[in-house]
């Protein structure tokens, strides 16, 4: 057989109606084919249901293309194209159903138990056949799936070997010739016994009640001498004289039943007459009796008859009950499981628009009237828009409720529930020192709307501002942010971050903000860019420096209210930080030319106070110093970041060389120090500086009030006044100290 002969020849074209007609007309034959090809290890009940399911799933969804004129076939191989297509689909699925499930392989639909048809409470199986059918079923069970398919096609469908090879190849069999060889082995005669010649006592043990006949052993049951006789090629019921007998299985002569034409009768009621000459079942007398017959490889008439028997008919079924005790236990388990699911559904809430009643909130842990009132969206405080213009104070307490979703009670309920009990899937953050517990009572609603593809809710409880965000599509990615805002004034409550996305930030501004612009701190001479807002006060997106990797641009939000301009910057928190300029006792907003020039060289140092709960940052020029070798004048700045919680302030001392293009050099830093603040408005710092000529110097400066400075250690020197310059070696280290007017010794900032 050449490789070209194994290429499956198309059967099309086939219409859906043509395939359906073939399936309905020959449904019993197709189900029988599927039943025979399916592995017996599935069990008879599952084989029956799976066979019906495979046939019912074999209809094409659309017209099957193919050549208008199929390839020529032998007359006995010609079949209707619709039937050929459906039969091929049945074989393909039956072969897949016999494959074992593997861990790394993608499972196929046919490998799972069928959903339909399905029978509850009954086990269905074909009628029980005789010993011949049992023997054939056992032999088929030893074959592979392709081997069974080849045997069925050749025996039941009476297809020639070339057509069998083509059908198997079309069904996806990798080696059809091996499958055909397996089918040939089913009908091959058994190997001869080596223990003795057939018919000798050493061949097989005698059965109880059997008496030897003239040609061998065989039980005699009457005057005719009917008994069991076995020949070299098969077993059959003989007449005691060695004449061919009945079926090749149990050919016991029965006194109460009629004799078969060949002299015997099948024990299971199978039709007699298969033991005649040329049938391949019976044989000449001789040898001991046996229960299993052997087929003659020359003719397959007996195999065809067995394949068409009731044993292999999944359409003529018997019904028996399943295990009643186990079924009762399973019903109880199912009832308990359903009740548990109903209870869990009642507790957690049914899904509506993708969220449960409380969204991503954790289960409730307490029932307290005050706590329950705080979770009621109807109890939220809503300030009318006309309150803030006539109020004696301007802060978050007079912000009106804005946004397009302020009436969405389901959204507000989820926001309050997640605030009180954030689940494990919630991404939560809080500025240092901010409590994250539930509100003590109904909070105030500031905003509810859709921003950058998320539903956002801003709430305020007098101590904290809380931002809740959930995606518009799906339920993953809920966020909850806390920021401490106690003591916020008009400027401190001028804006809140409402969204961060793709490196940009949007603000919700206070109702008293009249104008918003974007100003780049690193380019002080550049005019600010306008930043539009919508009707709810939400700004357009602007690039945020909080998430930037480098420091090539530092955009700030400049707002204009009724009393002046304010400069705010995003430091990665819910509330922006206010930028100031001036001495600690009287700082002002950093909107002047001098302030912008100083901040242009120190803005990149703001990364040191990012995400630290910062309320405001003040930069102060505390000293100017003439540099050695006539290099000009240096400037000393002290930058202090105040927090909302009052503690944890950070202080930075920076030195600026005369060139405006060179950023500030960090001289010293400290956390928790009162330096540069209202309580202690003084600072002392020093650096190791290299002059343009190559010489190295220790430079130091103190704020007003220092009368003398002194360095010791690796470098020694002293000066009268608040500045000092001492020649030093490269890499030198020294200790710096200063003396105040009252004689108090003060160390450098560290």
XYZ file of C-alpha atoms in Angstrom:
750
model
C 0.000 0.000 0.000
C 1.530 3.315 -1.050
C 1.459 6.513 0.947
C -0.863 8.073 -1.580
C -3.409 5.328 -0.996
C -3.616 6.352 2.677
C -4.615 9.922 1.896
C -8.290 10.232 2.857
C -10.517 10.944 -0.099
C -13.129 13.650 0.483
C -16.743 12.572 0.710
C -18.292 15.966 0.045
C -19.768 18.199 -0.706
C -22.292 17.472 2.091
C -25.163 19.733 3.114
C -26.380 19.928 6.691
C -29.797 18.615 5.652
C -28.197 15.683 3.824
C -26.106 14.767 6.877
C -29.137 15.084 9.173
C -31.192 12.791 6.942
C -28.422 10.180 6.953
C -28.066 10.425 10.740
C -31.800 10.023 11.401
C -32.204 7.196 8.897
C -29.230 5.180 10.122
C -29.112 6.295 13.722
C -29.117 2.743 15.202
C -26.215 1.682 12.972
C -24.148 4.774 13.851
C -24.738 4.321 17.580
C -23.719 0.650 17.281
C -20.484 1.685 15.547
C -19.700 4.208 18.288
C -20.503 1.656 21.002
C -18.182 -0.951 19.467
C -15.279 1.476 18.978
C -15.489 2.993 22.467
C -13.239 1.236 24.996
C -15.081 -1.331 27.178
C -13.234 0.080 30.201
C -15.758 2.935 30.286
C -18.455 0.576 31.508
C -21.597 -0.400 29.661
C -23.776 2.424 31.003
C -21.331 5.168 30.076
C -20.566 3.516 26.717
C -24.264 3.606 25.844
C -24.719 7.273 26.776
C -21.429 8.308 25.193
C -22.271 6.494 21.952
C -25.587 8.335 21.670
C -23.904 11.653 22.535
C -21.173 11.214 19.912
C -23.674 10.477 17.167
C -25.866 13.421 18.132
C -22.840 15.741 18.042
C -21.745 14.614 14.566
C -23.864 16.986 12.507
C -21.860 19.673 10.649
C -22.572 23.313 11.471
C -22.416 24.342 7.830
C -22.002 22.856 4.378
C -18.948 20.630 4.131
C -16.896 21.481 1.018
C -15.481 18.781 -1.194
C -15.000 17.736 -4.792
C -18.102 17.529 -6.896
C -17.031 14.078 -8.117
C -15.560 11.846 -5.371
C -12.702 9.519 -6.127
C -13.733 6.143 -7.560
C -14.344 3.294 -5.153
C -15.232 -0.339 -5.369
C -18.949 -1.088 -5.637
C -19.093 -2.589 -2.161
C -17.356 0.499 -0.688
C -19.711 3.107 -2.151
C -21.777 4.852 0.545
C -23.973 7.902 0.717
C -21.792 11.044 1.183
C -23.929 12.254 4.081
C -23.670 8.928 5.852
C -19.936 8.705 5.136
C -19.358 12.131 6.673
C -21.401 11.399 9.819
C -19.765 7.988 10.223
C -16.331 9.568 9.954
C -17.209 12.118 12.656
C -18.519 9.341 14.910
C -15.312 7.354 14.476
C -13.125 10.402 15.098
C -14.907 11.283 18.344
C -15.003 7.663 19.527
C -11.243 7.353 19.006
C -10.664 10.586 20.939
C -12.924 9.370 23.773
C -10.696 6.325 24.189
C -7.550 8.401 24.740
C -6.410 8.801 28.381
C -6.384 12.235 29.981
C -2.838 13.556 30.327
C -1.590 16.219 32.682
C 0.091 18.435 30.081
C -2.307 17.810 27.171
C -5.364 19.914 26.507
C -8.437 17.726 27.180
C -10.906 17.134 24.366
C -14.676 17.324 24.669
C -15.194 13.662 23.790
C -12.968 12.573 26.711
C -15.443 13.855 29.306
C -18.726 12.209 30.278
C -21.526 13.530 28.048
C -23.881 16.174 29.320
C -26.661 14.995 27.026
C -28.210 12.513 26.857
C -28.210 11.922 30.592
C -30.286 9.581 32.753
C -30.757 10.116 36.485
C -31.409 7.171 38.792
C -31.076 4.395 36.188
C -28.297 2.381 34.607
C -28.850 1.509 30.947
C -27.105 -1.294 29.074
C -27.804 -3.539 26.079
C -29.361 -6.949 26.421
C -27.035 -9.682 27.578
C -25.828 -11.955 24.791
C -24.320 -15.390 24.844
C -20.835 -16.678 25.414
C -19.875 -15.908 21.803
C -20.667 -12.241 22.242
C -18.803 -12.220 25.538
C -15.764 -13.772 23.924
C -15.840 -11.280 21.063
C -16.186 -8.356 23.469
C -13.187 -9.621 25.412
C -11.102 -9.901 22.262
C -12.123 -6.425 21.126
C -11.221 -4.990 24.533
C -7.626 -6.094 23.964
C -7.399 -4.019 20.802
C -6.584 -0.365 20.559
C -9.231 2.110 19.482
C -8.032 2.182 15.838
C -7.957 -1.632 15.840
C -11.568 -1.826 16.979
C -12.522 0.783 14.372
C -10.849 -1.251 11.622
C -12.583 -4.444 12.757
C -15.985 -2.717 12.837
C -15.534 -1.091 9.430
C -14.516 -4.358 7.811
C -16.921 -6.630 9.669
C -20.005 -4.520 10.314
C -19.723 -2.042 7.449
C -18.253 -4.664 5.015
C -15.700 -2.178 3.692
C -12.699 -3.326 1.722
C -9.228 -2.875 3.132
C -8.315 0.183 0.953
C -11.517 1.934 2.017
C -10.929 1.015 5.667
C -7.482 2.591 5.446
C -8.905 5.765 3.938
C -11.666 6.082 6.536
C -9.212 5.539 9.403
C -6.838 8.143 8.010
C -9.705 10.608 7.689
C -10.638 9.924 11.337
C -7.143 10.941 12.467
C -5.495 7.518 12.926
C -1.726 7.924 12.633
C -1.003 4.340 11.497
C -4.052 2.781 9.758
C -2.109 -0.271 8.525
C -1.230 -1.259 12.119
C -4.887 -0.921 13.064
C -5.844 -3.216 10.167
C -3.240 -5.740 11.308
C -4.751 -5.688 14.794
C -8.164 -6.426 13.289
C -6.684 -9.388 11.407
C -5.301 -10.784 14.667
C -8.799 -11.018 16.149
C -9.777 -13.842 13.779
C -6.378 -15.583 13.753
C -6.361 -19.186 15.112
C -4.708 -19.747 18.477
C -1.242 -21.224 18.739
C -1.276 -25.030 19.115
C -0.805 -26.482 22.557
C 2.586 -28.047 23.270
C 1.616 -30.144 26.265
C 0.030 -32.898 24.184
C -1.888 -33.660 21.065
C -5.448 -32.429 20.917
C -7.857 -34.927 22.206
C -5.473 -36.509 24.702
C -6.251 -36.465 28.380
C -3.265 -34.209 28.935
C -4.778 -31.538 26.661
C -7.536 -30.247 28.959
C -9.019 -31.621 32.172
C -12.264 -33.437 31.908
C -15.407 -31.683 33.039
C -17.629 -33.173 35.677
C -20.269 -35.351 34.077
C -18.527 -35.540 30.695
C -17.925 -38.857 29.031
C -15.656 -39.432 26.083
C -17.316 -39.949 22.719
C -15.997 -41.842 19.779
C -13.857 -39.018 18.543
C -12.830 -37.555 21.871
C -14.335 -36.394 25.168
C -17.804 -35.008 25.115
C -20.721 -35.244 27.494
C -23.511 -37.453 26.297
C -26.965 -36.523 27.336
C -29.252 -38.894 25.471
C -29.569 -41.579 22.911
C -28.178 -39.361 20.228
C -24.928 -38.883 22.141
C -24.975 -35.084 21.812
C -21.899 -33.534 23.477
C -19.074 -31.036 23.236
C -16.377 -31.594 20.681
C -13.359 -29.435 19.861
C -11.242 -29.436 16.765
C -7.975 -27.748 15.928
C -9.699 -24.620 14.679
C -12.655 -24.272 17.008
C -15.108 -25.772 19.375
C -18.595 -27.026 18.634
C -21.281 -29.367 19.734
C -20.972 -32.766 18.101
C -23.161 -35.792 18.105
C -20.679 -38.050 19.860
C -19.492 -39.545 16.616
C -17.207 -36.689 15.838
C -19.522 -34.819 13.440
C -19.404 -31.031 13.433
C -21.496 -29.461 16.065
C -23.109 -26.189 17.142
C -21.773 -22.825 18.259
C -18.153 -22.384 19.119
C -18.864 -21.481 22.707
C -20.816 -23.670 25.095
C -22.452 -26.275 22.934
C -23.892 -28.263 25.828
C -26.560 -30.627 24.676
C -29.755 -29.827 26.452
C -32.446 -32.344 27.116
C -35.084 -29.666 27.499
C -34.291 -27.620 24.386
C -34.420 -28.405 20.705
C -31.293 -29.479 18.993
C -29.592 -27.167 16.600
C -29.265 -28.278 13.020
C -25.615 -29.096 13.584
C -26.349 -31.329 16.534
C -25.998 -28.836 19.383
C -27.574 -25.794 21.038
C -26.024 -22.623 22.456
C -26.235 -22.359 26.236
C -27.160 -18.682 26.158
C -29.811 -19.108 23.532
C -27.732 -17.955 20.575
C -29.007 -19.248 17.205
C -27.647 -22.626 16.353
C -26.159 -23.527 13.054
C -22.855 -21.742 13.328
C -21.044 -24.996 13.819
C -21.604 -26.381 10.331
C -18.944 -26.830 7.756
C -17.188 -23.677 6.772
C -18.618 -21.630 9.598
C -15.342 -21.408 11.425
C -16.964 -22.157 14.761
C -17.274 -25.912 14.875
C -14.728 -28.522 13.845
C -14.006 -32.182 13.832
C -14.522 -33.993 17.032
C -11.673 -34.485 19.397
C -10.154 -32.742 22.372
C -11.705 -31.465 25.520
C -14.624 -29.103 25.885
C -14.081 -25.338 26.067
C -16.312 -22.257 26.619
C -14.726 -19.781 24.228
C -14.912 -20.203 20.444
C -12.306 -19.160 17.895
C -13.046 -17.542 14.523
C -11.906 -18.958 11.235
C -9.655 -16.416 9.478
C -10.964 -17.463 6.117
C -14.573 -16.277 6.578
C -16.003 -13.628 8.896
C -19.685 -14.465 8.664
C -19.877 -15.427 12.323
C -18.119 -12.189 13.397
C -20.556 -10.102 11.375
C -23.488 -11.914 12.941
C -22.102 -11.301 16.424
C -21.480 -7.599 15.735
C -25.116 -7.276 14.727
C -26.433 -9.076 17.821
C -28.358 -7.496 20.692
C -25.212 -7.570 22.852
C -23.864 -4.621 20.869
C -27.132 -2.759 20.236
C -27.173 0.443 22.349
C -30.671 1.276 21.115
C -32.371 -1.791 22.638
C -31.627 -1.244 26.306
C -32.354 -2.699 29.714
C -32.754 -0.517 32.793
C -31.623 -1.197 36.354
C -31.444 1.135 39.377
C -28.217 2.662 40.564
C -26.772 2.117 44.036
C -29.749 3.266 46.106
C -27.866 3.690 49.394
C -25.072 5.704 47.786
C -27.600 7.775 45.856
C -29.358 8.651 49.088
C -26.064 9.776 50.603
C -25.274 11.887 47.529
C -28.691 13.535 47.639
C -28.145 14.503 51.253
C -24.718 15.945 50.443
C -26.134 17.947 47.531
C -28.935 19.336 49.691
C -26.447 20.421 52.354
C -24.229 22.054 49.716
C -27.133 23.935 48.161
C -28.239 25.227 51.548
C -24.684 26.386 52.292
C -24.504 28.218 48.969
C -27.829 29.925 49.607
C -26.684 31.052 53.042
C -23.396 32.401 51.641
C -25.251 34.171 48.846
C -27.588 35.796 51.324
C -24.667 36.977 53.456
C -22.410 38.247 50.691
C -25.095 39.612 48.396
C -26.048 38.638 44.896
C -24.067 40.139 41.971
C -25.788 43.005 40.207
C -23.716 45.217 37.898
C -20.567 43.227 38.611
C -20.362 44.117 42.330
C -22.087 42.670 45.348
C -23.993 44.778 47.823
C -20.815 45.742 49.646
C -18.388 45.326 46.730
C -14.864 44.361 47.749
C -15.568 44.842 51.458
C -14.702 42.105 53.933
C -17.497 40.332 55.854
C -19.158 42.303 58.632
C -17.587 41.777 62.020
C -19.728 43.896 64.365
C -23.204 45.309 64.724
C -23.166 48.728 66.307
C -25.840 51.385 65.721
C -23.284 54.155 65.163
C -21.153 51.996 62.864
C -24.204 50.906 60.867
C -25.341 54.516 60.491
C -21.909 55.406 59.112
C -22.363 52.768 56.396
C -25.768 54.017 55.273
C -25.447 55.978 52.001
C -28.672 57.815 52.800
C -27.034 59.236 55.946
C -24.092 60.811 54.104
C -23.638 64.514 54.729
C -24.213 66.605 51.615
C -23.378 70.310 51.735
C -25.443 72.515 49.400
C -23.461 74.637 46.893
C -24.679 77.887 48.470
C -23.060 77.265 51.873
C -19.379 78.010 51.273
C -19.753 81.652 50.048
C -21.413 82.696 53.328
C -19.462 80.412 55.661
C -17.027 81.906 58.214
C -14.505 79.170 57.363
C -13.280 77.724 54.133
C -12.101 74.128 54.306
C -13.318 70.655 53.381
C -16.340 70.985 55.665
C -18.018 73.392 53.209
C -17.186 71.555 49.985
C -20.420 70.767 48.120
C -21.128 67.237 46.840
C -20.199 67.180 43.152
C -20.005 64.645 40.343
C -22.364 62.698 38.155
C -22.735 59.693 40.515
C -23.700 61.417 43.756
C -27.092 59.701 43.484
C -25.707 56.198 42.908
C -26.567 54.632 46.261
C -25.090 51.240 45.324
C -21.719 52.840 44.567
C -21.796 54.887 47.762
C -22.719 51.806 49.783
C -19.751 49.897 48.373
C -17.413 52.814 49.067
C -18.543 53.054 52.703
C -18.400 49.285 53.208
C -14.877 49.014 51.765
C -13.777 51.968 53.888
C -15.031 50.227 57.018
C -13.865 46.719 56.062
C -11.396 46.637 53.149
C -11.047 43.121 51.756
C -7.835 41.384 50.822
C -8.224 42.359 47.154
C -8.331 46.105 47.922
C -5.178 48.141 47.211
C -5.033 50.404 50.249
C -2.609 53.225 51.078
C -2.370 55.865 53.765
C -0.054 58.745 54.538
C 2.152 58.180 57.605
C 0.289 58.759 60.848
C -3.183 58.487 59.264
C -5.633 56.084 60.974
C -7.332 53.718 58.540
C -10.296 52.603 60.610
C -13.985 53.118 59.780
C -15.645 56.504 60.246
C -17.081 57.351 63.643
C -20.289 58.550 62.016
C -21.730 59.400 58.621
C -18.940 61.122 56.634
C -19.318 63.989 54.189
C -19.610 63.293 50.454
C -17.265 65.474 48.398
C -17.361 63.836 44.965
C -18.735 60.812 43.103
C -18.193 60.358 39.391
C -16.368 58.561 36.593
C -12.765 59.677 36.021
C -10.259 57.954 33.719
C -12.278 54.747 33.435
C -12.946 54.403 37.163
C -15.805 55.243 39.489
C -14.313 57.532 42.137
C -15.802 58.591 45.473
C -14.171 61.235 47.718
C -15.283 61.370 51.357
C -14.276 63.411 54.400
C -14.903 62.760 58.078
C -13.285 65.852 59.617
C -9.958 64.123 60.213
C -9.268 62.313 56.950
C -9.934 62.572 53.248
C -10.697 59.160 51.739
C -10.637 58.210 48.069
C -12.437 55.068 46.870
C -11.985 53.929 43.258
C -13.311 50.909 41.384
C -13.018 50.078 37.669
C -16.003 50.701 35.456
C -15.433 47.339 33.729
C -14.840 44.321 35.950
C -14.357 43.985 39.678
C -10.548 43.830 40.023
C -8.398 46.774 41.061
C -10.361 48.437 43.864
C -8.304 51.171 45.564
C -8.696 52.936 48.897
C -6.497 55.907 49.855
C -6.364 57.778 53.183
C -4.865 61.199 53.863
C -4.859 63.171 57.086
C -6.403 66.648 56.686
C -7.101 67.854 60.231
C -6.494 71.573 60.624
C -6.749 72.250 56.881
C -7.200 75.930 56.028
C -8.272 77.594 52.804
C -5.041 76.716 50.980
C -4.697 73.262 52.539
C -8.165 72.331 51.247
C -7.735 73.908 47.816
C -7.401 70.593 45.937
C -7.504 66.800 46.264
C -6.089 64.195 43.906
C -9.015 62.488 42.182
C -7.145 60.253 39.718
C -3.689 59.019 38.752
C -3.298 57.218 35.440
C -0.444 56.739 32.969
C 1.871 59.117 34.829
C -0.749 61.883 34.937
C -2.735 63.336 37.798
C -6.137 65.041 38.008
C -7.255 67.300 40.839
C -10.648 68.130 42.252
C -10.396 71.798 43.208
C -12.253 73.670 45.908
C -15.320 75.673 44.869
C -13.531 78.942 45.694
C -10.658 78.257 43.258
C -11.071 80.648 40.345
C -8.228 79.610 38.055
C -5.810 76.695 37.624
C -2.555 76.683 35.631
C 0.446 74.367 35.277
C 3.915 75.752 36.066
C 7.215 73.922 35.575
C 9.441 74.645 38.584
C 12.626 73.843 36.657
C 11.928 76.591 34.097
C 11.144 79.680 36.191
C 10.978 82.083 33.265
C 8.430 80.042 31.294
C 4.853 81.252 31.318
C 2.356 78.858 32.965
C -0.017 76.781 30.867
C -3.770 76.964 31.474
C -5.365 73.860 33.014
C -9.073 73.563 32.161
C -11.638 72.125 34.567
C -15.066 70.585 34.047
C -18.310 71.658 35.712
C -17.578 69.519 38.780
C -14.158 71.144 39.326
C -12.049 68.232 37.996
C -8.966 69.393 36.093
C -7.612 67.997 32.869
C -4.716 65.546 33.335
C -1.252 66.971 33.935
C 2.101 65.220 34.173
C 2.867 64.286 37.761
C 6.421 64.461 39.155
C 5.520 61.958 41.873
C 5.856 58.957 39.559
C 8.574 60.295 37.230
C 11.829 58.331 36.998
C 14.054 61.331 36.333
C 13.974 65.031 37.122
C 13.720 66.706 33.746
C 10.409 68.409 34.501
C 8.584 69.276 37.717
C 5.027 70.381 37.017
C 3.145 72.115 39.802
C -0.462 73.233 40.158
C -0.892 76.976 40.565
C -4.344 77.990 41.784
C -5.889 81.405 42.157
C -8.415 82.005 44.914
C -9.919 85.123 46.415
C -6.728 86.105 48.270
C -3.898 85.308 45.847
C -1.941 82.636 43.999
C -0.880 79.336 45.553
C 1.685 76.828 44.322
C 0.934 73.149 44.985
C 2.913 70.060 44.039
C 2.090 66.344 43.924
C 4.238 64.244 46.236
C 2.400 60.949 45.692
C -0.357 61.554 48.241
C -4.038 62.388 48.199
C -3.405 65.992 49.225
C -0.879 68.134 47.313
C 1.851 69.942 49.285
C 2.045 73.737 49.421
C 5.341 75.331 48.337
C 6.526 78.347 50.348
C 9.440 80.781 50.386
C 10.809 82.910 53.194
C 11.944 82.893 56.823
C 10.226 80.416 59.153
C 8.341 83.128 60.985
C 6.681 84.584 57.866
C 6.814 82.343 54.798
C 4.874 83.257 51.653
C 3.678 81.325 48.634
C 6.528 80.599 46.236
C 5.060 82.532 43.331
C 7.560 85.438 43.104
C 10.517 85.610 40.746
C 13.134 85.101 43.479
C 11.264 82.138 44.917
C 10.825 80.490 41.530
C 14.526 80.994 40.768
C 15.533 79.285 44.030
C 12.994 76.461 43.631
C 14.209 75.836 40.077
C 17.539 74.669 41.528
C 16.141 72.777 44.544
C 12.934 71.176 43.203
C 14.625 67.854 42.452
C 15.413 67.506 46.167
C 11.672 67.176 46.838
C 11.965 63.468 46.051
C 13.469 63.095 49.544
C 10.098 63.989 51.125
C 7.844 62.093 48.682
C 5.006 60.007 50.247
C 5.840 61.258 53.721
C 2.565 62.938 54.680
C 3.884 66.399 53.808
C 1.574 69.378 54.255
C 3.907 72.199 53.131
C 7.540 72.734 52.119
C 9.321 76.024 52.867
C 12.645 77.064 51.330
C 14.644 79.775 53.160
C 17.868 81.514 52.187
C 19.651 81.756 55.519
C 23.113 82.938 54.357
C 25.194 84.314 51.469
C 28.952 83.762 51.326
C 31.829 85.203 49.291
C 33.699 82.264 47.774
C 37.508 81.951 47.883
C 39.684 82.788 44.879
C 37.135 85.320 43.713
C 34.663 82.683 42.532
C 31.628 84.814 43.327
C 28.995 84.383 46.002
C 27.373 81.144 47.167
C 23.886 80.841 48.594
C 22.793 78.689 51.513
C 19.210 77.404 51.602
C 17.315 75.515 54.268
C 14.281 73.501 53.106
C 11.828 72.275 55.728
C 8.914 69.884 55.008
C 6.088 70.035 57.571
C 3.724 67.083 57.953
C -0.002 66.959 58.660
C 0.630 64.970 61.827
C 3.094 67.567 63.207
C 5.958 65.117 63.772
C 8.465 63.608 61.396
C 9.432 66.880 59.692
C 12.419 66.738 57.364
C 15.063 69.436 57.004
C 17.508 69.806 54.112
C 20.487 72.219 53.988
C 21.585 73.033 50.437
C 24.392 75.034 48.878
C 24.058 76.912 45.568
C 27.081 77.963 43.521
C 26.906 81.205 41.500
C 26.025 79.445 38.218
C 22.192 79.316 37.897
C 22.346 76.212 35.692
C 23.934 74.076 38.434
C 21.401 72.420 40.795
C 21.744 72.728 44.537
C 24.192 70.511 46.409
C 22.811 68.729 49.442
C 24.915 69.717 52.452
C 22.996 68.039 55.291
C 19.662 66.459 56.114
C 17.789 65.676 59.286
C 14.456 64.163 60.303
C 12.569 65.387 63.334
C 14.889 68.335 63.891
C 13.350 71.709 64.905
C 15.939 73.566 62.794
C 14.618 76.017 60.221
C 11.266 76.030 61.985
C 9.264 78.470 64.038
C 10.503 77.030 67.312
C 14.175 77.076 66.288
C 14.739 79.417 63.323
C 18.457 78.733 62.940
C 20.644 76.272 61.088
C 24.359 75.548 60.588
C 25.792 73.482 57.705
C 29.013 72.999 55.743
C 30.336 71.447 52.536
C 33.665 70.519 50.916
C 33.917 72.718 47.812
C 36.433 72.863 44.942
C 37.271 76.271 43.527
C 37.543 76.840 39.769
C 41.318 76.958 40.209
C 41.399 73.426 41.629
C 41.840 74.209 45.328
C 39.624 72.523 47.945
C 37.936 74.384 50.800
C 35.641 73.667 53.683
C 32.768 76.138 53.433
C 30.341 76.644 56.301
C 27.520 79.056 57.045
C 25.063 79.681 59.850
C 21.890 81.687 60.068
C 21.656 85.036 61.790
C 22.654 84.796 65.433
C 25.907 82.899 64.986
C 28.934 84.930 66.085
C 31.704 82.388 65.396
C 32.269 79.156 63.478
C 34.965 76.538 64.015
C 36.083 73.323 62.261
C 38.195 70.580 63.827
C 39.370 67.086 63.051
C 40.828 66.584 59.581
C 40.645 70.339 58.955
C 41.182 73.058 61.536
C 40.063 76.635 61.309
C 37.973 79.361 62.926
C 36.176 82.497 61.816
C 34.323 85.326 63.489
C 30.894 85.660 62.007
C 28.308 83.330 60.456
C 30.437 82.134 57.478
C 33.730 80.239 57.225
C 36.139 79.170 54.455
C 39.212 77.016 55.280
C 41.596 75.425 52.800
C 41.476 71.622 52.925
C 42.606 68.531 51.055
C 40.385 66.571 48.709
C 38.220 64.134 50.655
C 38.922 65.781 53.999
C 36.467 65.320 56.857
C 35.936 67.808 59.663
C 33.616 68.539 62.586
C 31.700 71.819 62.466
C 30.382 73.862 65.366
C 29.175 77.381 66.011
C 28.680 79.852 68.828
C 25.587 82.007 69.325
C 25.577 85.536 70.721
C 24.716 84.245 74.194
C 27.674 81.848 74.128
C 25.636 78.710 73.406
C 27.490 76.075 71.405
C 25.460 74.653 68.476
C 26.389 71.729 66.230
C 25.848 71.426 62.518
C 22.631 70.011 61.065
C 22.680 66.224 60.878
